[in-house]
PDB file of C-alpha atoms in Angstrom:
ATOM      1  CA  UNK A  20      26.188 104.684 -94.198  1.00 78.00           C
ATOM      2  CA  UNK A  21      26.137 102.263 -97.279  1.00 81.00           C
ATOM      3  CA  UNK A  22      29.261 100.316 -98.957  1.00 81.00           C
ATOM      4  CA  UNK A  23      29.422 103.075-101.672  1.00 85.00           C
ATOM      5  CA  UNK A  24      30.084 105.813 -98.868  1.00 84.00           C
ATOM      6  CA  UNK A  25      32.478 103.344 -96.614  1.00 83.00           C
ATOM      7  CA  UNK A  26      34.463 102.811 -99.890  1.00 83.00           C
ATOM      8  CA  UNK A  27      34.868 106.323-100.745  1.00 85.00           C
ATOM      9  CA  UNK A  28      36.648 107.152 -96.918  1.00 85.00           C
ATOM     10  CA  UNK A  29      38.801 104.449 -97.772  1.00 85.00           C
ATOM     11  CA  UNK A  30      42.128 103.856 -99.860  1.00 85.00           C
ATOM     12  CA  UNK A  31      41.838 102.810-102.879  1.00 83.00           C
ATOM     13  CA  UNK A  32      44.139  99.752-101.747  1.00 81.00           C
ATOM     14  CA  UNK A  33      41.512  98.674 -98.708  1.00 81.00           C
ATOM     15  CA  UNK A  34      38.166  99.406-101.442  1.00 80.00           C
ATOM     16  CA  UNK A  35      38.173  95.386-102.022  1.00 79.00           C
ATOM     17  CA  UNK A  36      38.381  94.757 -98.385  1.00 79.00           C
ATOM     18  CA  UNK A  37      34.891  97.042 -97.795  1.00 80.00           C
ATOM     19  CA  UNK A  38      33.785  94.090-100.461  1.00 76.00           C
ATOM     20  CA  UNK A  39      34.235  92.011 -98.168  1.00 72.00           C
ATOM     21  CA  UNK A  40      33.537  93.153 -94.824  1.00 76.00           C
ATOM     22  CA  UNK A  41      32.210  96.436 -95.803  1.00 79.00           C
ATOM     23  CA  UNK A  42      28.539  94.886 -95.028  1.00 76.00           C
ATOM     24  CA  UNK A  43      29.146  93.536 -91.568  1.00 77.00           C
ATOM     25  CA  UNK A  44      30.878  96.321 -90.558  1.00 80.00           C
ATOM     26  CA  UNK A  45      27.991  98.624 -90.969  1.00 82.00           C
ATOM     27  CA  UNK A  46      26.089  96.160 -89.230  1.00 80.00           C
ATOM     28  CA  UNK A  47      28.106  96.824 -86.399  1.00 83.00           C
ATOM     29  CA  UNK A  48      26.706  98.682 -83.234  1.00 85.00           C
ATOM     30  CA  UNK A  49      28.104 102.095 -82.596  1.00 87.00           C
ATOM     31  CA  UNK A  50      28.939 100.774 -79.084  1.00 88.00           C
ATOM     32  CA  UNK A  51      30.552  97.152 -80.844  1.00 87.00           C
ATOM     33  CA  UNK A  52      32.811  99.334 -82.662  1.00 87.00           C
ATOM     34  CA  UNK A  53      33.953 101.217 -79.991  1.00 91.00           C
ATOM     35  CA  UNK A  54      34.490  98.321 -77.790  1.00 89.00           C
ATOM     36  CA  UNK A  55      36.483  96.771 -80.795  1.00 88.00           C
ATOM     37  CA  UNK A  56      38.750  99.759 -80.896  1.00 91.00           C
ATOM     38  CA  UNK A  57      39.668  99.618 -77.566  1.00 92.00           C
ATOM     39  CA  UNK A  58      40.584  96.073 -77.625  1.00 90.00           C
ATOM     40  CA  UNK A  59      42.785  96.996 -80.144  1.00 90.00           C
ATOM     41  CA  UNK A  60      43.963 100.033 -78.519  1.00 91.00           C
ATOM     42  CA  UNK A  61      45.263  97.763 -75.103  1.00 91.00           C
ATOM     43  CA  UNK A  62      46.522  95.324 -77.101  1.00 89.00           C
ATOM     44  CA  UNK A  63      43.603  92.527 -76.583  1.00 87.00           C
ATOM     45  CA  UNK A  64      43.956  91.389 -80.586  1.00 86.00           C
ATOM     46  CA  UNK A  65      42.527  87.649 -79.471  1.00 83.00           C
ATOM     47  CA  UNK A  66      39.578  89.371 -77.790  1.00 86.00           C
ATOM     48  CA  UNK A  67      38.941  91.951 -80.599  1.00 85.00           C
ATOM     49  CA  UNK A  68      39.215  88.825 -82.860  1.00 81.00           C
ATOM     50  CA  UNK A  69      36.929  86.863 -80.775  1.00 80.00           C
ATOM     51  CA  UNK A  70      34.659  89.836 -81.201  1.00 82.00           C
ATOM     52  CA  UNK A  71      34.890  90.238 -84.963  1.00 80.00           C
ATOM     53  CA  UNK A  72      34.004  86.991 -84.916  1.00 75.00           C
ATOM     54  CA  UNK A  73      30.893  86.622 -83.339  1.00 75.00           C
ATOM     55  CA  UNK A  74      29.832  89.212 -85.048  1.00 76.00           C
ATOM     56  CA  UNK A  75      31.347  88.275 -88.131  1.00 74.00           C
ATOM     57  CA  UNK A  76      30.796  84.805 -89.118  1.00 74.00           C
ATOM     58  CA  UNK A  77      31.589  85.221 -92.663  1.00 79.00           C
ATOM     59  CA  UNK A  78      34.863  85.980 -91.311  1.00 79.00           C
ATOM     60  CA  UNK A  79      36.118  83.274 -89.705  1.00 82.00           C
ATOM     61  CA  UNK A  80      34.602  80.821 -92.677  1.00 88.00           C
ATOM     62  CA  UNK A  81      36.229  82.988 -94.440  1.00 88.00           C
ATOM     63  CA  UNK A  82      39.938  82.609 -92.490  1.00 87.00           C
ATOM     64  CA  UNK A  83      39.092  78.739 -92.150  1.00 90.00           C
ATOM     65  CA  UNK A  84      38.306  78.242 -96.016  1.00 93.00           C
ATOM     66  CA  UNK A  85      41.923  80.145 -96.479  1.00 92.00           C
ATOM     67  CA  UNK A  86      43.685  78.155 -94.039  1.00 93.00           C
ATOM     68  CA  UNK A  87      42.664  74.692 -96.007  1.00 95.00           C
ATOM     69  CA  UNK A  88      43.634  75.571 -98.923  1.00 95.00           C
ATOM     70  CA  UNK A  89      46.522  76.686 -98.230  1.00 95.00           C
ATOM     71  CA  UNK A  90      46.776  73.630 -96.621  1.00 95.00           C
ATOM     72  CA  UNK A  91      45.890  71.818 -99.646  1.00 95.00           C
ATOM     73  CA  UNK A  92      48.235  73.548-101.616  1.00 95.00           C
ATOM     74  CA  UNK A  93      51.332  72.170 -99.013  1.00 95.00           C
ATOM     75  CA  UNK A  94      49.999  68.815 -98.973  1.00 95.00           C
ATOM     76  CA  UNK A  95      49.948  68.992-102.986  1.00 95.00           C
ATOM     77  CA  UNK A  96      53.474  70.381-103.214  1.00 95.00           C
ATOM     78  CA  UNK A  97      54.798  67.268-100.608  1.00 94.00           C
ATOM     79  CA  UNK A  98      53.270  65.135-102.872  1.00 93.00           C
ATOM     80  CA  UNK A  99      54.945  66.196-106.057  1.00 93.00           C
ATOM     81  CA  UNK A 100      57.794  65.967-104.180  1.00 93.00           C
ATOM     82  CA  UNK A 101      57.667  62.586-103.180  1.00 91.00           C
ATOM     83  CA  UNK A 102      56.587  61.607-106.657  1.00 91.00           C
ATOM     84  CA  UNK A 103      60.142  63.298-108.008  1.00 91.00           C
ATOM     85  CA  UNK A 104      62.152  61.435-105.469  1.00 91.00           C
ATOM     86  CA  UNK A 105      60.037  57.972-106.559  1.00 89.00           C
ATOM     87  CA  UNK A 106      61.035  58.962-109.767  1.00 88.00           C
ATOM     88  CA  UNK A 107      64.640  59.205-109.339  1.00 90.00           C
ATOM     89  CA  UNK A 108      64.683  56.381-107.319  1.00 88.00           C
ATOM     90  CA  UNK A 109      63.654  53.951-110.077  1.00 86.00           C
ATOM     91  CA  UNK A 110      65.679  55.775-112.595  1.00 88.00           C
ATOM     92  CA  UNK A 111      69.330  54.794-110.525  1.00 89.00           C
ATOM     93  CA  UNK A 112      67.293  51.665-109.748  1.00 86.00           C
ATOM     94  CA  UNK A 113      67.223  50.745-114.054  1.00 85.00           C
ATOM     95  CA  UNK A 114      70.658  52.413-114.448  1.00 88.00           C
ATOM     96  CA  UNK A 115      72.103  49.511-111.799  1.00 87.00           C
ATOM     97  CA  UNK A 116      70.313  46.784-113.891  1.00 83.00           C
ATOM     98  CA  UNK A 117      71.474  48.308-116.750  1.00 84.00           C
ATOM     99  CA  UNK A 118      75.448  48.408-115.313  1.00 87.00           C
ATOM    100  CA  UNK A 119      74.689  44.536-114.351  1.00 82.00           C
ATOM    101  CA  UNK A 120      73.430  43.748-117.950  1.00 80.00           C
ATOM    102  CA  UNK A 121      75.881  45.416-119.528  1.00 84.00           C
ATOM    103  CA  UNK A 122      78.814  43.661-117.862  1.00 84.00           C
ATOM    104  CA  UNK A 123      77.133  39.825-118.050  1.00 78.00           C
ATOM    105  CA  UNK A 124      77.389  40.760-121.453  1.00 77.00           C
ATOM    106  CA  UNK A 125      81.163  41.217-121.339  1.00 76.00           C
ATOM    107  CA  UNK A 126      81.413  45.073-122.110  1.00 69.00           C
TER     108      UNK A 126
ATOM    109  CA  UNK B  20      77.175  -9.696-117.509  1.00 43.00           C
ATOM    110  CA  UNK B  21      79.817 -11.222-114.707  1.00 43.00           C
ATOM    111  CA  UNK B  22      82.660 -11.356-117.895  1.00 45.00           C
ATOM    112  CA  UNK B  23      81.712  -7.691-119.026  1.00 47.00           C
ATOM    113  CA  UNK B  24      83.018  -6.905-115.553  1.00 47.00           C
ATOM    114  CA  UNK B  25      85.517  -8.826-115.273  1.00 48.00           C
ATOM    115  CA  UNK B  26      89.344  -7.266-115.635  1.00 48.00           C
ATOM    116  CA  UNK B  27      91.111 -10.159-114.382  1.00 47.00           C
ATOM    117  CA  UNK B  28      90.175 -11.499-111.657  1.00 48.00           C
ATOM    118  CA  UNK B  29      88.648 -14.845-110.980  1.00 48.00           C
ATOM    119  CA  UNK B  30      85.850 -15.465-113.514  1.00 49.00           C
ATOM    120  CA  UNK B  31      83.504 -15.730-110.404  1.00 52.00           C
ATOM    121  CA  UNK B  32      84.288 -12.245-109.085  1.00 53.00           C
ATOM    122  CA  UNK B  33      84.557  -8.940-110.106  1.00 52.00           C
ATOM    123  CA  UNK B  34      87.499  -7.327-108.462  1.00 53.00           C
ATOM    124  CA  UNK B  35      86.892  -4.459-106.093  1.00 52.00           C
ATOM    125  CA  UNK B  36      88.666  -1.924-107.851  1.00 54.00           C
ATOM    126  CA  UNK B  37      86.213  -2.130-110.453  1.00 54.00           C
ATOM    127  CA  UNK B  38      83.358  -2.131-107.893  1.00 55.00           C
ATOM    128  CA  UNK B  39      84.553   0.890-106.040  1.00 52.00           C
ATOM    129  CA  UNK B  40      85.632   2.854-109.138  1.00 52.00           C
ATOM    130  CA  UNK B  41      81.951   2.197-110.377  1.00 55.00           C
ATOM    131  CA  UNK B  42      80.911   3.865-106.370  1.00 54.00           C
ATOM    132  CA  UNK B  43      82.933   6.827-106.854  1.00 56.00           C
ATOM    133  CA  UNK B  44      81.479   7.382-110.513  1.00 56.00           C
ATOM    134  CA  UNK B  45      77.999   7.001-109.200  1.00 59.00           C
ATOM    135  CA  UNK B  46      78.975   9.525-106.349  1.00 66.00           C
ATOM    136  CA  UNK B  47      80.422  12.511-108.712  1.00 70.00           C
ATOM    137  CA  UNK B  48      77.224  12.316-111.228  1.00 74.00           C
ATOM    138  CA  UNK B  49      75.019  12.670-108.310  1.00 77.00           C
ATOM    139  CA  UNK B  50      77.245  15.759-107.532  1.00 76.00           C
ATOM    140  CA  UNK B  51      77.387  17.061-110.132  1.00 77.00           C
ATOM    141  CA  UNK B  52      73.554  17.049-111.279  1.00 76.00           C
ATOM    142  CA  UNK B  53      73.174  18.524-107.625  1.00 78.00           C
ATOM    143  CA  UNK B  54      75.669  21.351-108.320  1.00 80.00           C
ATOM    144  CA  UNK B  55      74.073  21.828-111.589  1.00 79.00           C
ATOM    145  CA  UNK B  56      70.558  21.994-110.590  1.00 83.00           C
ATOM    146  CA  UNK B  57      71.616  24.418-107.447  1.00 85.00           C
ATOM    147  CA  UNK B  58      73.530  26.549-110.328  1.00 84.00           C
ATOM    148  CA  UNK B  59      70.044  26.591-112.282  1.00 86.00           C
ATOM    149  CA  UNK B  60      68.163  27.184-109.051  1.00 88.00           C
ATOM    150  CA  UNK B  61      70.631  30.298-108.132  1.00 86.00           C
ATOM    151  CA  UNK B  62      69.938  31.588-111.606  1.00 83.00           C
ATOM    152  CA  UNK B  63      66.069  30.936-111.200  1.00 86.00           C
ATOM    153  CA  UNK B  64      66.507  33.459-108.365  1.00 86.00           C
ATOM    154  CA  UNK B  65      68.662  36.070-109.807  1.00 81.00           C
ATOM    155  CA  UNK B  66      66.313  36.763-112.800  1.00 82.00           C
ATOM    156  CA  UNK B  67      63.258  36.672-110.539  1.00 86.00           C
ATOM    157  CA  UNK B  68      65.158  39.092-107.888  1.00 84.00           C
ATOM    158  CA  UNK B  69      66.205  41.320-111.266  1.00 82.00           C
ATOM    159  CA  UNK B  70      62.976  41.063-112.803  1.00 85.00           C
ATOM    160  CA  UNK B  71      61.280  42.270-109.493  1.00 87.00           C
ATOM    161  CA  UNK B  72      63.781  44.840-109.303  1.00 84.00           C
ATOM    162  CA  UNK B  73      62.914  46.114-112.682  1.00 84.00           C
ATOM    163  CA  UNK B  74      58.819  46.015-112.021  1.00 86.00           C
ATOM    164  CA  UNK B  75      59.695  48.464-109.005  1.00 83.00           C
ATOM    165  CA  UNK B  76      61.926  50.395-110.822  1.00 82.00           C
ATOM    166  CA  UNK B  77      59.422  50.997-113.755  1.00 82.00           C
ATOM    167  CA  UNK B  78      56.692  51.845-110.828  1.00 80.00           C
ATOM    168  CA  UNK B  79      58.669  53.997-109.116  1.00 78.00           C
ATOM    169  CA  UNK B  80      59.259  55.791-112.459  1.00 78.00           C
ATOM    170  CA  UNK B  81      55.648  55.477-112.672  1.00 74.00           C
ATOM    171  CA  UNK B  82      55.210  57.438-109.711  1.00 77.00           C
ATOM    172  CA  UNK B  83      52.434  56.887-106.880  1.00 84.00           C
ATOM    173  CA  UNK B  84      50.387  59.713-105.605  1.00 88.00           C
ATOM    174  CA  UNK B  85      49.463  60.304-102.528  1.00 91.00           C
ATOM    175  CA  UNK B  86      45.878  60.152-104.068  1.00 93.00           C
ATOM    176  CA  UNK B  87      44.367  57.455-105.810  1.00 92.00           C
ATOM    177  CA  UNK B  88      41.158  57.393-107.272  1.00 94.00           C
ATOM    178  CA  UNK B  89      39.285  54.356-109.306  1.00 94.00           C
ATOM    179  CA  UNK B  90      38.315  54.705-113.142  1.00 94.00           C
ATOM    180  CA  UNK B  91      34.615  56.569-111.626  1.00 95.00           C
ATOM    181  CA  UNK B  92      35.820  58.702-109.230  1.00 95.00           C
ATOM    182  CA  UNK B  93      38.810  59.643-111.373  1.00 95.00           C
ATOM    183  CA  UNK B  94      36.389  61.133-114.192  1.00 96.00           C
ATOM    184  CA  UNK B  95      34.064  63.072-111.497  1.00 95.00           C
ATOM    185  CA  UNK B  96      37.515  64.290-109.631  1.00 96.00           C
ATOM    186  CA  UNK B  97      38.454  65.347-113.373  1.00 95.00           C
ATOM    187  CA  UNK B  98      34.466  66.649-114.040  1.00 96.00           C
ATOM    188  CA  UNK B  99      34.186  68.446-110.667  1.00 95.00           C
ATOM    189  CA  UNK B 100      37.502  70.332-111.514  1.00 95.00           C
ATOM    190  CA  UNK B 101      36.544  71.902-115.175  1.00 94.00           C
ATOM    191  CA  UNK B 102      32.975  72.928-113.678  1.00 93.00           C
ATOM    192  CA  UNK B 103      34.980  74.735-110.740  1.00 93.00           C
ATOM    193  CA  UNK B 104      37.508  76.237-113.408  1.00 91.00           C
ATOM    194  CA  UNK B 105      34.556  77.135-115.521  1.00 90.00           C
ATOM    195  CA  UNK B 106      32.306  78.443-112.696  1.00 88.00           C
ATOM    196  CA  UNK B 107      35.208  80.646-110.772  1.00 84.00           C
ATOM    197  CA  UNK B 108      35.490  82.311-113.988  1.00 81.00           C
ATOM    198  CA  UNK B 109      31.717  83.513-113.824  1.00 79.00           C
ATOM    199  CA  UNK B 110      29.832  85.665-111.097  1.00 75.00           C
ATOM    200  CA  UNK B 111      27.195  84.065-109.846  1.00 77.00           C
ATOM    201  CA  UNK B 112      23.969  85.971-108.789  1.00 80.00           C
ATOM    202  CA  UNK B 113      23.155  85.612-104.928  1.00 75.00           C
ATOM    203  CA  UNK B 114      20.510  82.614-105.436  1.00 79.00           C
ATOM    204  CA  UNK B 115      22.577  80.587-107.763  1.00 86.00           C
ATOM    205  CA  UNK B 116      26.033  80.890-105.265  1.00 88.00           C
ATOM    206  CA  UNK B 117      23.738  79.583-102.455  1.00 90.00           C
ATOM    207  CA  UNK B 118      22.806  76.808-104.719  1.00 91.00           C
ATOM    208  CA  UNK B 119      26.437  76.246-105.599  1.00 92.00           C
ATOM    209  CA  UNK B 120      27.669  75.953-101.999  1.00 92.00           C
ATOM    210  CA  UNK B 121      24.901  73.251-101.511  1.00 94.00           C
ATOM    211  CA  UNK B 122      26.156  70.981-104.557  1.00 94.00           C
ATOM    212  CA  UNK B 123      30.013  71.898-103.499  1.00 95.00           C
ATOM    213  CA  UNK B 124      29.191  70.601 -99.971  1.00 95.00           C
ATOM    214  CA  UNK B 125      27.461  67.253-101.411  1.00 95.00           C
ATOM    215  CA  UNK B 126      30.500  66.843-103.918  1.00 96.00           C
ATOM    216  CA  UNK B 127      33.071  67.378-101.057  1.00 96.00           C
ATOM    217  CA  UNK B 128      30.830  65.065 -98.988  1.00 95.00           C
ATOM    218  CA  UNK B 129      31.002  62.293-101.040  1.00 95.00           C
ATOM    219  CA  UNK B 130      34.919  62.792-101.747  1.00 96.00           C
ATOM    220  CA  UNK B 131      35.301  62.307 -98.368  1.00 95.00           C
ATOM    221  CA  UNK B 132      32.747  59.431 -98.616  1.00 95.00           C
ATOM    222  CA  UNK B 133      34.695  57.298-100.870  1.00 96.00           C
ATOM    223  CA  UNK B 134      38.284  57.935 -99.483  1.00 96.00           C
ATOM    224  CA  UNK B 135      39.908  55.563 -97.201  1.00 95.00           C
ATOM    225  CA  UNK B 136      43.440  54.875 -95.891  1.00 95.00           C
ATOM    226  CA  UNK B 137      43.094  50.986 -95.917  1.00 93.00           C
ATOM    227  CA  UNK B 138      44.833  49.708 -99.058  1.00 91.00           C
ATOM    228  CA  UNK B 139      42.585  46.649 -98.834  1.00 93.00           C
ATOM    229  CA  UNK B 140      39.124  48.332 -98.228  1.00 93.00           C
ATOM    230  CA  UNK B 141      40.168  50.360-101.592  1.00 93.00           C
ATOM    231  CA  UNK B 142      40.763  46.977-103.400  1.00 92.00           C
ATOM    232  CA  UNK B 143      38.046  45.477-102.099  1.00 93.00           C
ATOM    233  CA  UNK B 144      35.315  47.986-100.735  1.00 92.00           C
ATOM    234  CA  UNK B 145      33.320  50.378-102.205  1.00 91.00           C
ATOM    235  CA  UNK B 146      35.560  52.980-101.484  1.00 94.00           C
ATOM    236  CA  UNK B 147      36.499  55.192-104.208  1.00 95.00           C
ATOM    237  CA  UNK B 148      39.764  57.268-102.888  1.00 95.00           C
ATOM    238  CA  UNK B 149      42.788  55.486-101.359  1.00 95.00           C
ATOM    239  CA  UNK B 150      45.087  58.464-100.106  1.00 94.00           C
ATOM    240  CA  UNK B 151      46.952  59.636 -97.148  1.00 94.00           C
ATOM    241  CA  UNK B 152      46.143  60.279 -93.927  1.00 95.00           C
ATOM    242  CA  UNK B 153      46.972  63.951 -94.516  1.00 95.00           C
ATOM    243  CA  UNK B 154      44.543  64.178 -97.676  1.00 96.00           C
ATOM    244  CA  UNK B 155      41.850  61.723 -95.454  1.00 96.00           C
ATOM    245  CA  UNK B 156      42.166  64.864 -93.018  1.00 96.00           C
ATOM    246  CA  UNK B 157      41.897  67.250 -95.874  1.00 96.00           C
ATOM    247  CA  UNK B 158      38.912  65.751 -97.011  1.00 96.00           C
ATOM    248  CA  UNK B 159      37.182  65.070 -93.520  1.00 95.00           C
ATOM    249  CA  UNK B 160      38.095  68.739 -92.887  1.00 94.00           C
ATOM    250  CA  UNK B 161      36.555  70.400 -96.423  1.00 95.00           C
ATOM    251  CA  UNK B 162      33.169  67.791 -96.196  1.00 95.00           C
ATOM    252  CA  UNK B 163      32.833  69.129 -92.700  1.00 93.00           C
ATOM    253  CA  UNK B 164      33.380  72.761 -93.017  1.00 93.00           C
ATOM    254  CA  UNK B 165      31.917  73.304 -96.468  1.00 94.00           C
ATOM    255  CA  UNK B 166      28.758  71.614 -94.883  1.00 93.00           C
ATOM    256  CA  UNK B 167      28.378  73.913 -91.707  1.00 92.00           C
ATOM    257  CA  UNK B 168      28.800  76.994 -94.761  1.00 92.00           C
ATOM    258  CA  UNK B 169      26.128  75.506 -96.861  1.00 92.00           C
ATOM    259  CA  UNK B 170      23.446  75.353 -93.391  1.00 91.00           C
ATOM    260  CA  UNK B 171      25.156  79.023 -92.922  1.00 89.00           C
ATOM    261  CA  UNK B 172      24.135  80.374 -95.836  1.00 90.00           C
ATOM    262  CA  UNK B 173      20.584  78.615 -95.806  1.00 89.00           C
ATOM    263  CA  UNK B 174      20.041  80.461 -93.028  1.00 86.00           C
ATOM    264  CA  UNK B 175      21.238  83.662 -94.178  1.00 84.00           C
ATOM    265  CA  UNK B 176      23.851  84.044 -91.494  1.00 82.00           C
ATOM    266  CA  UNK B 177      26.713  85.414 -94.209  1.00 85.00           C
ATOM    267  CA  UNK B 178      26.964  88.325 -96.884  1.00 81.00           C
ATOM    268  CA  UNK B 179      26.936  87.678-100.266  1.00 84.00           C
ATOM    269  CA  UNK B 180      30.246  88.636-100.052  1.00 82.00           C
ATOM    270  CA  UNK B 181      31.478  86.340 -97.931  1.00 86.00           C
ATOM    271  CA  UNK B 182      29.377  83.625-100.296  1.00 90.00           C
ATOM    272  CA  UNK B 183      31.375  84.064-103.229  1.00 89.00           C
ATOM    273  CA  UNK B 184      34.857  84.105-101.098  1.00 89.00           C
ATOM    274  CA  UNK B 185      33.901  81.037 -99.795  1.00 92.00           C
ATOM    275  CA  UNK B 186      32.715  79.747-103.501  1.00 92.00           C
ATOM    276  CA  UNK B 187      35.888  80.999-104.899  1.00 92.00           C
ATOM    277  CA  UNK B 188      37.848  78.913-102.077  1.00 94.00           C
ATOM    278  CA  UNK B 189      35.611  75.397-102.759  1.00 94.00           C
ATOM    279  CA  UNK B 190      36.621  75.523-106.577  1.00 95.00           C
ATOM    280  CA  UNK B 191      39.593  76.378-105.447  1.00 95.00           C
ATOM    281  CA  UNK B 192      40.040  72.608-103.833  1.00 96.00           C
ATOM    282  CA  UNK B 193      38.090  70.590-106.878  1.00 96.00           C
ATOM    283  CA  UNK B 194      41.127  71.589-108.716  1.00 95.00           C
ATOM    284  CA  UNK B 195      43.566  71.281-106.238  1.00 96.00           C
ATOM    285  CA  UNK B 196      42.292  67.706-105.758  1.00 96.00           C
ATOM    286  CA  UNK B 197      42.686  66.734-109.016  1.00 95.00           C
ATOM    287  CA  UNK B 198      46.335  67.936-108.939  1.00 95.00           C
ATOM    288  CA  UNK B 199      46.751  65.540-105.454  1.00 94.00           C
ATOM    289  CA  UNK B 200      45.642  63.010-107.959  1.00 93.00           C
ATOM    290  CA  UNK B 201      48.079  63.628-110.806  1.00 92.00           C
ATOM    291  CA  UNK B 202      50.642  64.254-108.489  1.00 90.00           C
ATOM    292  CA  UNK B 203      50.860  68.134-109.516  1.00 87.00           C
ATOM    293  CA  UNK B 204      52.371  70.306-106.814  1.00 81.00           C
ATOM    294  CA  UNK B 205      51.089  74.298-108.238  1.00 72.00           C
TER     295      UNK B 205
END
């Protein structure tokens, strides 16, 4: 079976995932699949994804790459955070100087 | 100089009124120059306290990232970023997104090269980044993984597929590392 065929049994909503994984799928043993589909069927997700993994390296870069960006993207949002808080920190910081200015000056 | 001081009391001596009133003058000038100059001392320290509080009140305005980079690094952080934005809007044929993951994996490298955590060894190192230890781990983590893809994909061990997801995820993080830089959260 190539990509072309796998994609045309699928939905067009799972096509992009065939992109994907379509190729080391195929690669799969008949036997690998089957033992993947019953590790699914008992429940076993950790061992299935232990499974896909090894035989799937892509994937789990894949999953990893994913996970630090989203990291990233966390870290980045903290950040801006912080910097807003800074921000209004010095802002009520000047607006006490400015209080204490304005009544040395007798106003 | 004995007559000058003299307010009726023998010609010889100068009464003691005169002597002690002279003490007591003496006395209140020395007070008062001290009160003065402790006035002008406590005024010395209120403008420096308000001055200081206005320096960290314009920084703070300012606003410090959690990511700092010097002048250099700054303008590859800012290069590295428009290549990525550039590139991820391009497909790359098989050869070339091998090639890419390679220079991705030397440019996160030497991010994570350059950044420290030590204030001082960022003042007065070679080191390029100063950040926090969340982005240090961020960095360590992207060098290191983005590495073991690039000896991956040398030896042929993912699909081409799974080469341009992982491409599409490393210029995903030049630009978000510019944005830890200028303190963008999106």
């Amino acid at each position: 079976m190539t990509i072309i065929e796998l994609k045309a049994k699928l939905p067009a909503s799972l096509q992009s995932w065939a992109n994907i994984y379509g190729e080391d799928i195929l690669a799969m043993s008949g036997e690998e699949i089957r033992n993947l589909i019953i590790l699914l069927a008992v429940g076993n997700e950790f061992g299935a994804y232990n499974l896909l993994c090894e035989k799937m390296p892509g994937l789990a870069a894949v999953a990893e790459a994913q996970a630090i960006t989203a990291e990233l993207e966390a870290a980045n949002k903290g950040n801006a955070d912080s910097i807003a808080l800074q921000r209004a920190a010095g802002t009520a910081l000047l607006r006490v100087f400015l209080v204490l200015a304005l009544a040395v000056a007798g106003f | 100089m004995t007559n000058e001081l003299n307010l009726g009391g023998s010609s010889t001596r100068p009464t003691g009124t005169i002597t002690s009133t002279n003490l007591v003058c003496t006395n209140t000038s020395t007070k008062r120059k001290r009160t003065i100059d402790r006035r002008r001392l406590i005024n010395a320290a209120v403008l420096a306290l308000v001055l200081a509080g206005i320096i960290v009140a314009l920084l703070l305005l300012a606003g410090c990232s959690g990511l700092q980079a010097k002048p250099l690094m700054a303008a590859k952080i800012d290069n590295n970023a428009v290549c990525a934005k550039i590139a991820q809007a391009t497909s790359q044929p098989v050869g070339e997104a091998k090639t890419s993951l390679h220079v991705n994996a030397l440019a996160l490298e030497g991010y994570y090269r350059a950044s420290t955590i030590n204030l001082f060894a960022y003042w007065f190192s070679d080191k390029e980044i100063f950040c926090t230890s969340r982005y240090y781990k961020l960095l360590q983590k992207m060098a290191i993984s983005s590495a073991a893809w690039d000896l991956n994909a040398t030896k042929n061990k993912y699909s081409d597929a799974t080469i341009q997801a992982l491409l599409k995820e490393e210029y995903l993080w030049f630009g978000l590392v510019k944005n830890a830089r200028d303190g963008v959260g999106e």
